[in-house]
XYZ file of C-alpha atoms in Angstrom:
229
model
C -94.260 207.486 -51.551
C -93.783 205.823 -55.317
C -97.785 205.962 -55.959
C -98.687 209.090 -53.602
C -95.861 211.568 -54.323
C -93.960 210.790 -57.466
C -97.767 209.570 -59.080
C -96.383 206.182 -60.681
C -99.019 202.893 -60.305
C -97.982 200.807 -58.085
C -98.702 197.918 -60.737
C -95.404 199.935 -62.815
C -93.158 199.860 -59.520
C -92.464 196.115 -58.287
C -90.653 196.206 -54.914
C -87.954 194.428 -54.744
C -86.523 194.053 -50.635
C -82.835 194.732 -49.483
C -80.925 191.566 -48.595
C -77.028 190.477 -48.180
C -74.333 189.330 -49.929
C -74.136 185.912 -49.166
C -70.807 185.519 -51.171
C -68.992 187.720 -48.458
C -71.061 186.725 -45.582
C -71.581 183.428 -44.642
C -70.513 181.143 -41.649
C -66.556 180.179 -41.652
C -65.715 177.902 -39.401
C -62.118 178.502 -40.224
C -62.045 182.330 -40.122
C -63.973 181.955 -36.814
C -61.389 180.033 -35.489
C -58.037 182.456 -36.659
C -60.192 185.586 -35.532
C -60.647 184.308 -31.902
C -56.910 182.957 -31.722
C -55.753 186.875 -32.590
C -57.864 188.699 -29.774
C -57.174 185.440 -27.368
C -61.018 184.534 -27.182
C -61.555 181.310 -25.854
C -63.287 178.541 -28.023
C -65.876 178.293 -25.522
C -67.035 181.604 -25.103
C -70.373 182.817 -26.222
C -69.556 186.144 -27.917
C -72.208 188.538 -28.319
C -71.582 191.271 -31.126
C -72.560 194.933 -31.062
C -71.398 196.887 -34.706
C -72.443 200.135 -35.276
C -72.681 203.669 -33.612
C -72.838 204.207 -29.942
C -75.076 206.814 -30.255
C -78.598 208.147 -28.960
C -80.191 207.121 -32.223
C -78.640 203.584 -32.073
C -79.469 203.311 -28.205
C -76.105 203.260 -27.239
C -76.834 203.964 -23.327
C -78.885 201.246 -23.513
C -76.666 198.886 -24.234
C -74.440 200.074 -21.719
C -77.096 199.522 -18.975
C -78.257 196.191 -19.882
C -74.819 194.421 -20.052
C -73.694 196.138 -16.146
C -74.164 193.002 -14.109
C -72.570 189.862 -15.113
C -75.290 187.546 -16.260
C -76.719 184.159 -14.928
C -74.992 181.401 -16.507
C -72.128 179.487 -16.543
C -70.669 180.131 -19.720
C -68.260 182.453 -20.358
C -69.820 185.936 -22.190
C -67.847 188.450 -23.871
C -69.227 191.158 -25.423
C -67.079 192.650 -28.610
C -68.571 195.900 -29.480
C -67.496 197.465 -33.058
C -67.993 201.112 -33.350
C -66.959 204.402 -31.409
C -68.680 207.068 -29.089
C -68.879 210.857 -30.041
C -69.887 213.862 -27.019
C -71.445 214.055 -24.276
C -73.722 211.160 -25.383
C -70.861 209.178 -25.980
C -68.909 210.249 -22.858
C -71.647 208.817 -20.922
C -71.586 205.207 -22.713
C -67.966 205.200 -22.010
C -68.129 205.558 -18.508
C -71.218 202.860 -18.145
C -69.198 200.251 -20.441
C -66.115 201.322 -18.073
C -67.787 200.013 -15.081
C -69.370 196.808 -16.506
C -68.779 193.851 -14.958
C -68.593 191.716 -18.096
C -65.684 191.334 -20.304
C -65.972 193.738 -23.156
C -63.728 193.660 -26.250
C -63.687 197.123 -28.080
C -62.980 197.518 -31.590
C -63.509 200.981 -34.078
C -65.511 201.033 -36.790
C -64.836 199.162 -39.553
C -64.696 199.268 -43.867
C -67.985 196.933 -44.655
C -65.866 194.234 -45.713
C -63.976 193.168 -42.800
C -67.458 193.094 -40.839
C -67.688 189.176 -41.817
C -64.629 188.274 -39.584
C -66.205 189.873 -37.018
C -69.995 188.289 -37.333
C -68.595 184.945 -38.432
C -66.627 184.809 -35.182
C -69.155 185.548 -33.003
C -72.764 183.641 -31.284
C -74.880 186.963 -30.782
C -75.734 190.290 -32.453
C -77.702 192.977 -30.578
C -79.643 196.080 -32.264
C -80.527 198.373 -28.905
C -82.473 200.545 -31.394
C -83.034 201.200 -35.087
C -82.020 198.074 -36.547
C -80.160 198.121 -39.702
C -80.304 196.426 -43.000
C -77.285 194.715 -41.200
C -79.603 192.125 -39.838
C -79.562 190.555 -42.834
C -75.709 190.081 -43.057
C -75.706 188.842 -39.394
C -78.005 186.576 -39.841
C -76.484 185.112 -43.315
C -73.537 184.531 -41.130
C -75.844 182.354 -38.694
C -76.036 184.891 -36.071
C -79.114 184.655 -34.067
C -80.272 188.363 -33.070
C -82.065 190.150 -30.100
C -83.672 193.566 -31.263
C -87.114 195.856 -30.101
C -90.122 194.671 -30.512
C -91.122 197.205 -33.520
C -93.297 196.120 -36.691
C -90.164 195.443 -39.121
C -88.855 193.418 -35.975
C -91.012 191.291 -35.097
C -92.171 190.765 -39.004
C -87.788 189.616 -39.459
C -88.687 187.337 -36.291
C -91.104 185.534 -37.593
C -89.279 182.626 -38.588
C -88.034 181.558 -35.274
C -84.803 183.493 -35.492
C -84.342 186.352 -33.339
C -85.707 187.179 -29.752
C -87.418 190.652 -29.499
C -87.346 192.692 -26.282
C -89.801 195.780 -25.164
C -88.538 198.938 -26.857
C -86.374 201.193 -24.609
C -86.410 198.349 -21.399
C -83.075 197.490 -20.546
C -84.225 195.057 -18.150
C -86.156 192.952 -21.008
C -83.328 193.361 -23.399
C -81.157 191.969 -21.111
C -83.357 189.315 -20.099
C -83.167 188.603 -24.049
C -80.173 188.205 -24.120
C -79.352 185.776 -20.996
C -82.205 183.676 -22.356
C -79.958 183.190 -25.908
C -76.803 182.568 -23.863
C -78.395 179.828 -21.770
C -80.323 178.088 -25.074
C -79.196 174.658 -24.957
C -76.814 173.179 -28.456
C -79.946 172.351 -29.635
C -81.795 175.349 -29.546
C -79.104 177.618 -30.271
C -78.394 175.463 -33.472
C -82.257 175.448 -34.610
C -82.084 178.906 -34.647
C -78.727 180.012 -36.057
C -79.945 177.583 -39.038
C -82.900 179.187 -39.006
C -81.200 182.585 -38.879
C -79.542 181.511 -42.780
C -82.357 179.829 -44.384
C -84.183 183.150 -43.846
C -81.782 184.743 -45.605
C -81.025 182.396 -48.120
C -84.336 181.860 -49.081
C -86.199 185.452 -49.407
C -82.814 187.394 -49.305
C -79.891 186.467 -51.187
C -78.409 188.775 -53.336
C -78.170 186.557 -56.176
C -81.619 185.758 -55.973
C -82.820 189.630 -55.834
C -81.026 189.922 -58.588
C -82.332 187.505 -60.591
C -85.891 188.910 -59.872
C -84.294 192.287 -61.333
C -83.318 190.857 -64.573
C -86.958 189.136 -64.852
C -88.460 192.527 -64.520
C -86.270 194.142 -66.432
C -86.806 191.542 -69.367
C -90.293 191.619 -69.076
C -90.735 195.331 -69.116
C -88.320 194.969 -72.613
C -90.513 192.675 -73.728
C -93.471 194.704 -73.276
C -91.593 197.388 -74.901
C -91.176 195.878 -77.982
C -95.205 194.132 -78.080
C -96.107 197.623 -78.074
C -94.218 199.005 -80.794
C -95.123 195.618 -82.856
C -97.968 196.788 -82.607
């Protein structure tokens, strides 16, 4: 778009990606703790997170169909979902989440920064569809993640982090799911660290920003070698 529509080189735009704050999200072993005593979840459970909009675009009667049945394992899953329905659309995720047979904590949407409490207190996070720039954020808080199998997926999942499902198969997604809750300490802990060193490595804030202030200095610095001479 940069080099085709707006006609700037490519060599004069640098990209720079998106990332998280790391400062506000991060794993808290404390907060964890306190948020789970509040809404009376067990220390045990495995909590996997939904946050965002229940809607078509978001695959929101998708995730309402793959979390029907209670799942294989013995481990006790509840699923806290952040975010509210709208219309017919929405009418119809209400009634499938209604009838689930799992344990489902409901919550409304919330200002961005009370989502840490929420991520830090929780094992899972789920993207039915479109997944957000909130991967990053979930996954600075250690938060392994199921999502579709597109491009930009499976490109975040490279670095043993996330589980990808076929687009638009609940079966598969669920089956994605059900494989994270029975991973054993040791491979659930492989990943979640894995889940923050990708972060933390390509996609700190702090580090972004640092790249911005070398570019920035070194297009001033070309600035002023061209009026020198």
């Amino acid at each position: 778009y940069v080099e085709q529509y707006l006609g700037i080189p490519l060599k004069q735009a640098p990209w720079i990606s998106v990332g998280s704050d790391t400062m506000l999200f991060h794993p808290d072993l404390e907060g964890r703790k306190k948020f789970r005593e509040e809404h009376h979840i067990p220390e045990d459970a495995f909590v996997v997170l939904y946050a965002g909009k229940l809607d078509e675009s978001k695959g929101g009667l998708l995730l309402a169909k793959a979390i029907q049945k209670k799942f294989a394992t013995n481990r006790n899953v509840i699923f806290m979902i952040v975010g509210k329905t709208v219309g017919d659309y929405g009418e119809q995720v209400e009634s499938l989440l209604s009838k689930s047979e799992n344990t489902i904590l409901r919550f409304p949407t919330q200002k961005y920064s009370e989502l840490p409490r929420f991520y830090q207190a929780s094992d899972l996070a789920v993207f039915p569809r479109q997944c957000s720039l909130s991967f990053y954020d979930v996954q600075a808080c250690g938060l392994p993640v199921v999502f579709e199998d597109n491009n930009i997926n499976l490109d975040r999942s490279c670095a043993d982090n996330a589980l990808v499902f076929r687009s638009e198969d609940a079966e598969d997604f669920r089956g994605k799911i059900e494989q994270m809750i029975n991973l054993s300490a040791e491979q659930y802990q492989r990943i979640s660290e894995n889940a923050k060193h990708y972060v933390n490595e390509g996609y700190d804030y702090a580090k972004l920003f640092q790249r911005y202030l070398e570019i920035l200095q070194s297009a001033v610095q070309m600035q002023k070698f061209a009026k020198e001479k």
